[in-house]
């Protein structure tokens, strides 16, 4: 435990020295309500992650807690993603361990970008993720499930499964709704027909549909004709977007 704290405190000192007040204020604008922000830029975190991955990433990972700085939480996930030779069972346990640390969208989305190991066995990780999505109750647990799915499973042959997960996690809560809209846009880029069918199915609330359409319209990967075909969806009455449940 003392060795773990020694690693943690040494890294905290390093990050404190690298912190920039202007960047801290910028991050506070992006993550309203988050207090524990140092102001460390991502390249610094990635360099630290590569060093930790060479030996002491577990000690650091185990020292990060709910009250740690936002950048320390991000660094823990980045360090795990850089590590080599980690057993699959440990990876899954580490993902579960990290869930209480996610208290804002930035930590959530950064951590979801650290799941490259899942690509080595997408069916296996899908079993974990689909089970986790059923168990998830908190806003950021649900956002994690959505963002992990859109990053790993929006492409065929997983698109239908991804869309089903988005449908099951539908929510009017802002950070979940925004993630679902993002996920719908990602799925639309790879399978417009399946995504349009889901959007027309009426299972999402109006705001989520409008947000999804906005992201689809902004996407450079979705053909213009697909964007035009989806436009009438946004003109339907609000009642058409309400789920029976």
PDB file of C-alpha atoms in Angstrom:
ATOM      1  CA  UNK A   1       0.000   0.000   0.000  1.00  0.00           C
ATOM      2  CA  UNK A   2       2.829   2.389   0.858  1.00  0.00           C
ATOM      3  CA  UNK A   3       4.525   1.617  -2.446  1.00  0.00           C
ATOM      4  CA  UNK A   4       1.267   2.338  -4.283  1.00  0.00           C
ATOM      5  CA  UNK A   5       0.845   5.681  -2.555  1.00  0.00           C
ATOM      6  CA  UNK A   6       4.472   6.557  -3.278  1.00  0.00           C
ATOM      7  CA  UNK A   7       3.845   6.035  -7.007  1.00  0.00           C
ATOM      8  CA  UNK A   8       0.578   7.936  -6.827  1.00  0.00           C
ATOM      9  CA  UNK A   9       2.056  10.926  -5.002  1.00  0.00           C
ATOM     10  CA  UNK A  10       5.069  11.084  -7.308  1.00  0.00           C
ATOM     11  CA  UNK A  11       2.761  11.216 -10.343  1.00  0.00           C
ATOM     12  CA  UNK A  12       0.542  13.797  -8.660  1.00  0.00           C
ATOM     13  CA  UNK A  13       3.566  16.048  -8.145  1.00  0.00           C
ATOM     14  CA  UNK A  14       4.530  15.601 -11.789  1.00  0.00           C
ATOM     15  CA  UNK A  15       1.021  16.463 -12.974  1.00  0.00           C
ATOM     16  CA  UNK A  16       0.821  19.457 -10.665  1.00  0.00           C
ATOM     17  CA  UNK A  17       3.995  20.836 -12.200  1.00  0.00           C
ATOM     18  CA  UNK A  18       2.553  20.334 -15.703  1.00  0.00           C
ATOM     19  CA  UNK A  19      -0.826  21.918 -14.913  1.00  0.00           C
ATOM     20  CA  UNK A  20      -1.802  25.105 -16.756  1.00  0.00           C
ATOM     21  CA  UNK A  21      -4.287  27.526 -15.137  1.00  0.00           C
ATOM     22  CA  UNK A  22      -5.780  28.599 -18.478  1.00  0.00           C
ATOM     23  CA  UNK A  23      -6.352  24.985 -19.499  1.00  0.00           C
ATOM     24  CA  UNK A  24      -7.932  24.302 -16.105  1.00  0.00           C
ATOM     25  CA  UNK A  25     -10.453  27.083 -16.680  1.00  0.00           C
ATOM     26  CA  UNK A  26     -11.129  25.747 -20.175  1.00  0.00           C
ATOM     27  CA  UNK A  27     -11.849  22.276 -18.776  1.00  0.00           C
ATOM     28  CA  UNK A  28     -14.145  23.715 -16.129  1.00  0.00           C
ATOM     29  CA  UNK A  29     -16.256  25.273 -18.868  1.00  0.00           C
ATOM     30  CA  UNK A  30     -16.483  21.903 -20.630  1.00  0.00           C
ATOM     31  CA  UNK A  31     -17.280  19.943 -17.466  1.00  0.00           C
ATOM     32  CA  UNK A  32     -19.628  22.102 -15.361  1.00  0.00           C
ATOM     33  CA  UNK A  33     -19.856  21.058 -11.754  1.00  0.00           C
ATOM     34  CA  UNK A  34     -16.517  19.246 -11.692  1.00  0.00           C
ATOM     35  CA  UNK A  35     -14.286  20.786  -9.030  1.00  0.00           C
ATOM     36  CA  UNK A  36     -11.196  18.558  -8.910  1.00  0.00           C
ATOM     37  CA  UNK A  37      -9.452  19.629 -12.125  1.00  0.00           C
ATOM     38  CA  UNK A  38      -5.708  20.218 -12.400  1.00  0.00           C
ATOM     39  CA  UNK A  39      -5.453  21.618 -15.920  1.00  0.00           C
ATOM     40  CA  UNK A  40      -3.148  19.019 -17.467  1.00  0.00           C
ATOM     41  CA  UNK A  41      -3.286  18.535 -21.244  1.00  0.00           C
ATOM     42  CA  UNK A  42      -3.836  15.124 -22.791  1.00  0.00           C
ATOM     43  CA  UNK A  43      -0.354  14.714 -24.364  1.00  0.00           C
ATOM     44  CA  UNK A  44       1.167  14.982 -20.874  1.00  0.00           C
ATOM     45  CA  UNK A  45      -1.220  12.318 -19.595  1.00  0.00           C
ATOM     46  CA  UNK A  46      -0.417  10.003 -22.502  1.00  0.00           C
ATOM     47  CA  UNK A  47       3.325  10.281 -21.894  1.00  0.00           C
ATOM     48  CA  UNK A  48       2.836   9.520 -18.201  1.00  0.00           C
ATOM     49  CA  UNK A  49       0.586   6.577 -19.113  1.00  0.00           C
ATOM     50  CA  UNK A  50       3.253   5.019 -21.322  1.00  0.00           C
ATOM     51  CA  UNK A  51       5.782   5.245 -18.512  1.00  0.00           C
ATOM     52  CA  UNK A  52       3.393   3.739 -15.963  1.00  0.00           C
ATOM     53  CA  UNK A  53       2.437   0.931 -18.321  1.00  0.00           C
ATOM     54  CA  UNK A  54       6.030  -0.266 -18.200  1.00  0.00           C
ATOM     55  CA  UNK A  55       5.724  -1.446 -14.611  1.00  0.00           C
ATOM     56  CA  UNK A  56       3.722   0.328 -11.932  1.00  0.00           C
ATOM     57  CA  UNK A  57       0.363   0.969 -13.584  1.00  0.00           C
ATOM     58  CA  UNK A  58      -1.457  -1.393 -11.202  1.00  0.00           C
ATOM     59  CA  UNK A  59      -0.153   0.459  -8.155  1.00  0.00           C
ATOM     60  CA  UNK A  60      -1.292   3.737  -9.629  1.00  0.00           C
ATOM     61  CA  UNK A  61      -4.650   2.357 -10.776  1.00  0.00           C
ATOM     62  CA  UNK A  62      -5.409   1.016  -7.306  1.00  0.00           C
ATOM     63  CA  UNK A  63      -4.563   4.362  -5.689  1.00  0.00           C
ATOM     64  CA  UNK A  64      -7.021   6.429  -7.740  1.00  0.00           C
ATOM     65  CA  UNK A  65     -10.283   7.037  -5.936  1.00  0.00           C
ATOM     66  CA  UNK A  66     -13.572   8.895  -6.320  1.00  0.00           C
ATOM     67  CA  UNK A  67     -12.040  12.078  -4.885  1.00  0.00           C
ATOM     68  CA  UNK A  68      -8.982  12.085  -7.160  1.00  0.00           C
ATOM     69  CA  UNK A  69      -8.445  14.808  -9.735  1.00  0.00           C
ATOM     70  CA  UNK A  70     -10.125  14.311 -13.083  1.00  0.00           C
ATOM     71  CA  UNK A  71      -6.777  13.955 -14.851  1.00  0.00           C
ATOM     72  CA  UNK A  72      -5.647  11.270 -12.374  1.00  0.00           C
ATOM     73  CA  UNK A  73      -8.711   9.194 -13.240  1.00  0.00           C
ATOM     74  CA  UNK A  74      -8.047   9.649 -16.942  1.00  0.00           C
ATOM     75  CA  UNK A  75      -4.421   8.657 -16.463  1.00  0.00           C
ATOM     76  CA  UNK A  76      -5.393   5.424 -14.709  1.00  0.00           C
ATOM     77  CA  UNK A  77      -7.457   4.345 -17.717  1.00  0.00           C
ATOM     78  CA  UNK A  78      -4.804   5.435 -20.192  1.00  0.00           C
ATOM     79  CA  UNK A  79      -2.110   3.516 -18.316  1.00  0.00           C
ATOM     80  CA  UNK A  80      -4.180   0.332 -18.351  1.00  0.00           C
ATOM     81  CA  UNK A  81      -4.748   0.706 -22.092  1.00  0.00           C
ATOM     82  CA  UNK A  82      -0.985   0.925 -22.679  1.00  0.00           C
ATOM     83  CA  UNK A  83      -0.160  -2.129 -20.548  1.00  0.00           C
ATOM     84  CA  UNK A  84       0.804  -5.399 -22.186  1.00  0.00           C
ATOM     85  CA  UNK A  85       0.355  -9.001 -21.138  1.00  0.00           C
ATOM     86  CA  UNK A  86      -2.695  -8.427 -18.947  1.00  0.00           C
ATOM     87  CA  UNK A  87      -5.091 -11.360 -18.653  1.00  0.00           C
ATOM     88  CA  UNK A  88      -8.614 -10.863 -19.975  1.00  0.00           C
ATOM     89  CA  UNK A  89     -10.168 -11.618 -16.583  1.00  0.00           C
ATOM     90  CA  UNK A  90      -8.125  -8.856 -14.965  1.00  0.00           C
ATOM     91  CA  UNK A  91      -9.086  -6.361 -17.670  1.00  0.00           C
ATOM     92  CA  UNK A  92     -12.780  -6.940 -17.042  1.00  0.00           C
ATOM     93  CA  UNK A  93     -12.273  -6.669 -13.282  1.00  0.00           C
ATOM     94  CA  UNK A  94     -10.392  -3.390 -13.805  1.00  0.00           C
ATOM     95  CA  UNK A  95     -13.221  -1.996 -15.917  1.00  0.00           C
ATOM     96  CA  UNK A  96     -15.717  -2.805 -13.157  1.00  0.00           C
ATOM     97  CA  UNK A  97     -13.336  -1.303 -10.596  1.00  0.00           C
ATOM     98  CA  UNK A  98     -13.230   1.963 -12.515  1.00  0.00           C
ATOM     99  CA  UNK A  99     -16.988   2.546 -12.707  1.00  0.00           C
ATOM    100  CA  UNK A 100     -17.322   4.477  -9.399  1.00  0.00           C
ATOM    101  CA  UNK A 101     -14.596   6.876 -10.601  1.00  0.00           C
ATOM    102  CA  UNK A 102     -16.700   8.103 -13.531  1.00  0.00           C
ATOM    103  CA  UNK A 103     -18.449  11.270 -12.414  1.00  0.00           C
ATOM    104  CA  UNK A 104     -18.449  13.303 -15.634  1.00  0.00           C
ATOM    105  CA  UNK A 105     -18.618  12.816 -19.384  1.00  0.00           C
ATOM    106  CA  UNK A 106     -14.925  13.590 -19.969  1.00  0.00           C
ATOM    107  CA  UNK A 107     -13.664  10.806 -17.687  1.00  0.00           C
ATOM    108  CA  UNK A 108     -16.288   8.471 -19.137  1.00  0.00           C
ATOM    109  CA  UNK A 109     -15.412   9.088 -22.773  1.00  0.00           C
ATOM    110  CA  UNK A 110     -11.662   9.035 -22.162  1.00  0.00           C
ATOM    111  CA  UNK A 111     -11.964   5.689 -20.403  1.00  0.00           C
ATOM    112  CA  UNK A 112     -14.093   4.303 -23.236  1.00  0.00           C
ATOM    113  CA  UNK A 113     -11.260   5.230 -25.564  1.00  0.00           C
ATOM    114  CA  UNK A 114      -9.000   2.992 -23.471  1.00  0.00           C
ATOM    115  CA  UNK A 115     -10.831  -0.247 -24.297  1.00  0.00           C
ATOM    116  CA  UNK A 116      -8.723  -1.279 -27.258  1.00  0.00           C
ATOM    117  CA  UNK A 117      -8.049  -4.651 -25.633  1.00  0.00           C
ATOM    118  CA  UNK A 118     -11.707  -5.555 -26.216  1.00  0.00           C
ATOM    119  CA  UNK A 119     -11.072  -5.691 -29.965  1.00  0.00           C
ATOM    120  CA  UNK A 120      -9.104  -8.893 -29.434  1.00  0.00           C
ATOM    121  CA  UNK A 121     -12.356 -10.673 -28.542  1.00  0.00           C
ATOM    122  CA  UNK A 122     -15.412  -8.574 -29.381  1.00  0.00           C
ATOM    123  CA  UNK A 123     -17.954 -11.339 -28.641  1.00  0.00           C
ATOM    124  CA  UNK A 124     -16.511 -11.835 -25.175  1.00  0.00           C
ATOM    125  CA  UNK A 125     -16.524  -8.150 -24.326  1.00  0.00           C
ATOM    126  CA  UNK A 126     -20.037  -7.823 -25.742  1.00  0.00           C
ATOM    127  CA  UNK A 127     -21.269 -10.405 -23.240  1.00  0.00           C
ATOM    128  CA  UNK A 128     -19.799  -8.303 -20.450  1.00  0.00           C
ATOM    129  CA  UNK A 129     -21.102  -5.013 -21.850  1.00  0.00           C
ATOM    130  CA  UNK A 130     -24.639  -6.211 -22.529  1.00  0.00           C
ATOM    131  CA  UNK A 131     -24.851  -7.660 -19.026  1.00  0.00           C
ATOM    132  CA  UNK A 132     -23.415  -4.467 -17.535  1.00  0.00           C
ATOM    133  CA  UNK A 133     -25.916  -2.334 -19.454  1.00  0.00           C
ATOM    134  CA  UNK A 134     -28.771  -4.246 -17.835  1.00  0.00           C
ATOM    135  CA  UNK A 135     -27.262  -3.759 -14.378  1.00  0.00           C
ATOM    136  CA  UNK A 136     -26.336  -0.101 -14.842  1.00  0.00           C
ATOM    137  CA  UNK A 137     -28.431   2.450 -12.995  1.00  0.00           C
ATOM    138  CA  UNK A 138     -26.345   5.618 -12.649  1.00  0.00           C
ATOM    139  CA  UNK A 139     -26.129   8.260 -15.341  1.00  0.00           C
ATOM    140  CA  UNK A 140     -22.456   7.700 -16.065  1.00  0.00           C
ATOM    141  CA  UNK A 141     -22.676   3.916 -15.860  1.00  0.00           C
ATOM    142  CA  UNK A 142     -25.300   4.100 -18.585  1.00  0.00           C
ATOM    143  CA  UNK A 143     -23.272   6.600 -20.576  1.00  0.00           C
ATOM    144  CA  UNK A 144     -20.264   4.283 -20.300  1.00  0.00           C
ATOM    145  CA  UNK A 145     -22.284   1.397 -21.755  1.00  0.00           C
ATOM    146  CA  UNK A 146     -23.498   3.562 -24.634  1.00  0.00           C
ATOM    147  CA  UNK A 147     -20.127   5.119 -25.498  1.00  0.00           C
ATOM    148  CA  UNK A 148     -18.283   1.794 -25.220  1.00  0.00           C
ATOM    149  CA  UNK A 149     -20.869   0.252 -27.559  1.00  0.00           C
ATOM    150  CA  UNK A 150     -20.672   3.011 -30.163  1.00  0.00           C
ATOM    151  CA  UNK A 151     -16.879   2.927 -30.179  1.00  0.00           C
ATOM    152  CA  UNK A 152     -16.632  -0.857 -30.530  1.00  0.00           C
ATOM    153  CA  UNK A 153     -19.870  -2.131 -32.046  1.00  0.00           C
ATOM    154  CA  UNK A 154     -21.326   0.472 -34.418  1.00  0.00           C
ATOM    155  CA  UNK A 155     -19.804  -1.314 -37.426  1.00  0.00           C
ATOM    156  CA  UNK A 156     -21.224  -4.428 -39.042  1.00  0.00           C
ATOM    157  CA  UNK A 157     -21.768  -7.161 -38.110  1.00  0.00           C
ATOM    158  CA  UNK A 158     -22.501  -5.625 -34.714  1.00  0.00           C
ATOM    159  CA  UNK A 159     -24.679  -2.674 -35.734  1.00  0.00           C
ATOM    160  CA  UNK A 160     -28.007  -4.321 -34.927  1.00  0.00           C
ATOM    161  CA  UNK A 161     -26.770  -5.351 -31.471  1.00  0.00           C
ATOM    162  CA  UNK A 162     -25.469  -1.832 -30.846  1.00  0.00           C
ATOM    163  CA  UNK A 163     -28.800  -0.284 -31.845  1.00  0.00           C
ATOM    164  CA  UNK A 164     -30.643  -2.660 -29.547  1.00  0.00           C
ATOM    165  CA  UNK A 165     -28.434  -1.654 -26.626  1.00  0.00           C
ATOM    166  CA  UNK A 166     -29.097   2.030 -27.377  1.00  0.00           C
ATOM    167  CA  UNK A 167     -32.827   1.331 -27.466  1.00  0.00           C
ATOM    168  CA  UNK A 168     -32.730  -0.500 -24.129  1.00  0.00           C
ATOM    169  CA  UNK A 169     -30.772   2.319 -22.476  1.00  0.00           C
ATOM    170  CA  UNK A 170     -32.969   5.122 -23.836  1.00  0.00           C
ATOM    171  CA  UNK A 171     -33.177   7.995 -21.406  1.00  0.00           C
ATOM    172  CA  UNK A 172     -34.108  11.659 -21.337  1.00  0.00           C
ATOM    173  CA  UNK A 173     -31.202  12.401 -18.977  1.00  0.00           C
ATOM    174  CA  UNK A 174     -28.973  14.817 -20.877  1.00  0.00           C
ATOM    175  CA  UNK A 175     -25.627  13.003 -20.790  1.00  0.00           C
ATOM    176  CA  UNK A 176     -27.195   9.642 -21.627  1.00  0.00           C
ATOM    177  CA  UNK A 177     -29.411  11.121 -24.341  1.00  0.00           C
ATOM    178  CA  UNK A 178     -26.443  12.881 -25.952  1.00  0.00           C
ATOM    179  CA  UNK A 179     -24.426   9.655 -25.944  1.00  0.00           C
ATOM    180  CA  UNK A 180     -27.322   7.743 -27.518  1.00  0.00           C
ATOM    181  CA  UNK A 181     -27.643  10.424 -30.204  1.00  0.00           C
ATOM    182  CA  UNK A 182     -23.926  10.057 -30.889  1.00  0.00           C
ATOM    183  CA  UNK A 183     -24.330   6.290 -31.058  1.00  0.00           C
ATOM    184  CA  UNK A 184     -27.219   6.552 -33.526  1.00  0.00           C
ATOM    185  CA  UNK A 185     -25.114   8.805 -35.737  1.00  0.00           C
ATOM    186  CA  UNK A 186     -22.226   6.311 -35.633  1.00  0.00           C
ATOM    187  CA  UNK A 187     -24.522   3.422 -36.525  1.00  0.00           C
ATOM    188  CA  UNK A 188     -26.044   5.483 -39.336  1.00  0.00           C
ATOM    189  CA  UNK A 189     -22.611   5.920 -40.895  1.00  0.00           C
ATOM    190  CA  UNK A 190     -22.229   2.137 -41.203  1.00  0.00           C
ATOM    191  CA  UNK A 191     -25.823   0.957 -41.629  1.00  0.00           C
ATOM    192  CA  UNK A 192     -28.237   3.759 -42.611  1.00  0.00           C
ATOM    193  CA  UNK A 193     -31.195   1.453 -43.229  1.00  0.00           C
ATOM    194  CA  UNK A 194     -31.072  -0.245 -39.833  1.00  0.00           C
ATOM    195  CA  UNK A 195     -30.557   3.073 -38.049  1.00  0.00           C
ATOM    196  CA  UNK A 196     -33.418   4.760 -39.894  1.00  0.00           C
ATOM    197  CA  UNK A 197     -35.731   1.891 -38.943  1.00  0.00           C
ATOM    198  CA  UNK A 198     -34.836   2.366 -35.274  1.00  0.00           C
ATOM    199  CA  UNK A 199     -35.273   6.142 -35.475  1.00  0.00           C
ATOM    200  CA  UNK A 200     -38.689   5.686 -37.072  1.00  0.00           C
ATOM    201  CA  UNK A 201     -39.663   3.085 -34.481  1.00  0.00           C
ATOM    202  CA  UNK A 202     -40.765   5.719 -31.976  1.00  0.00           C
ATOM    203  CA  UNK A 203     -38.836   4.320 -29.018  1.00  0.00           C
ATOM    204  CA  UNK A 204     -36.713   7.439 -28.427  1.00  0.00           C
ATOM    205  CA  UNK A 205     -37.918  10.753 -27.039  1.00  0.00           C
ATOM    206  CA  UNK A 206     -38.059  13.763 -29.329  1.00  0.00           C
ATOM    207  CA  UNK A 207     -34.968  15.478 -27.975  1.00  0.00           C
ATOM    208  CA  UNK A 208     -32.826  12.397 -28.466  1.00  0.00           C
ATOM    209  CA  UNK A 209     -34.069  12.022 -32.050  1.00  0.00           C
ATOM    210  CA  UNK A 210     -33.384  15.687 -32.786  1.00  0.00           C
ATOM    211  CA  UNK A 211     -29.909  15.394 -31.275  1.00  0.00           C
ATOM    212  CA  UNK A 212     -29.231  12.268 -33.322  1.00  0.00           C
ATOM    213  CA  UNK A 213     -30.340  13.975 -36.515  1.00  0.00           C
ATOM    214  CA  UNK A 214     -28.099  16.942 -35.755  1.00  0.00           C
ATOM    215  CA  UNK A 215     -25.105  14.640 -35.308  1.00  0.00           C
ATOM    216  CA  UNK A 216     -25.992  12.725 -38.459  1.00  0.00           C
ATOM    217  CA  UNK A 217     -26.256  15.971 -40.390  1.00  0.00           C
ATOM    218  CA  UNK A 218     -22.832  17.051 -39.121  1.00  0.00           C
ATOM    219  CA  UNK A 219     -21.216  13.713 -39.992  1.00  0.00           C
ATOM    220  CA  UNK A 220     -19.003  13.607 -43.069  1.00  0.00           C
ATOM    221  CA  UNK A 221     -19.453   9.854 -43.356  1.00  0.00           C
ATOM    222  CA  UNK A 222     -23.223   9.824 -43.804  1.00  0.00           C
ATOM    223  CA  UNK A 223     -24.282  10.358 -47.461  1.00  0.00           C
ATOM    224  CA  UNK A 224     -26.386  13.436 -48.233  1.00  0.00           C
ATOM    225  CA  UNK A 225     -29.284  11.336 -49.507  1.00  0.00           C
ATOM    226  CA  UNK A 226     -29.478   9.551 -46.150  1.00  0.00           C
ATOM    227  CA  UNK A 227     -29.509  12.877 -44.320  1.00  0.00           C
ATOM    228  CA  UNK A 228     -32.373  14.053 -46.537  1.00  0.00           C
ATOM    229  CA  UNK A 229     -34.397  10.879 -45.984  1.00  0.00           C
ATOM    230  CA  UNK A 230     -34.147  11.306 -42.219  1.00  0.00           C
ATOM    231  CA  UNK A 231     -35.248  14.935 -42.231  1.00  0.00           C
ATOM    232  CA  UNK A 232     -39.017  14.226 -42.106  1.00  0.00           C
ATOM    233  CA  UNK A 233     -38.549  12.361 -38.820  1.00  0.00           C
ATOM    234  CA  UNK A 234     -37.845  15.640 -37.057  1.00  0.00           C
ATOM    235  CA  UNK A 235     -41.131  17.122 -38.274  1.00  0.00           C
ATOM    236  CA  UNK A 236     -43.379  14.595 -36.548  1.00  0.00           C
ATOM    237  CA  UNK A 237     -45.377  15.635 -33.458  1.00  0.00           C
ATOM    238  CA  UNK A 238     -43.668  15.192 -30.101  1.00  0.00           C
ATOM    239  CA  UNK A 239     -46.157  12.466 -29.103  1.00  0.00           C
ATOM    240  CA  UNK A 240     -44.795  10.259 -31.889  1.00  0.00           C
ATOM    241  CA  UNK A 241     -41.453  10.025 -30.095  1.00  0.00           C
ATOM    242  CA  UNK A 242     -42.789   8.877 -26.736  1.00  0.00           C
ATOM    243  CA  UNK A 243     -42.216   5.287 -25.742  1.00  0.00           C
ATOM    244  CA  UNK A 244     -45.104   3.146 -24.519  1.00  0.00           C
ATOM    245  CA  UNK A 245     -42.972   2.361 -21.469  1.00  0.00           C
TER     246      UNK A 245
END
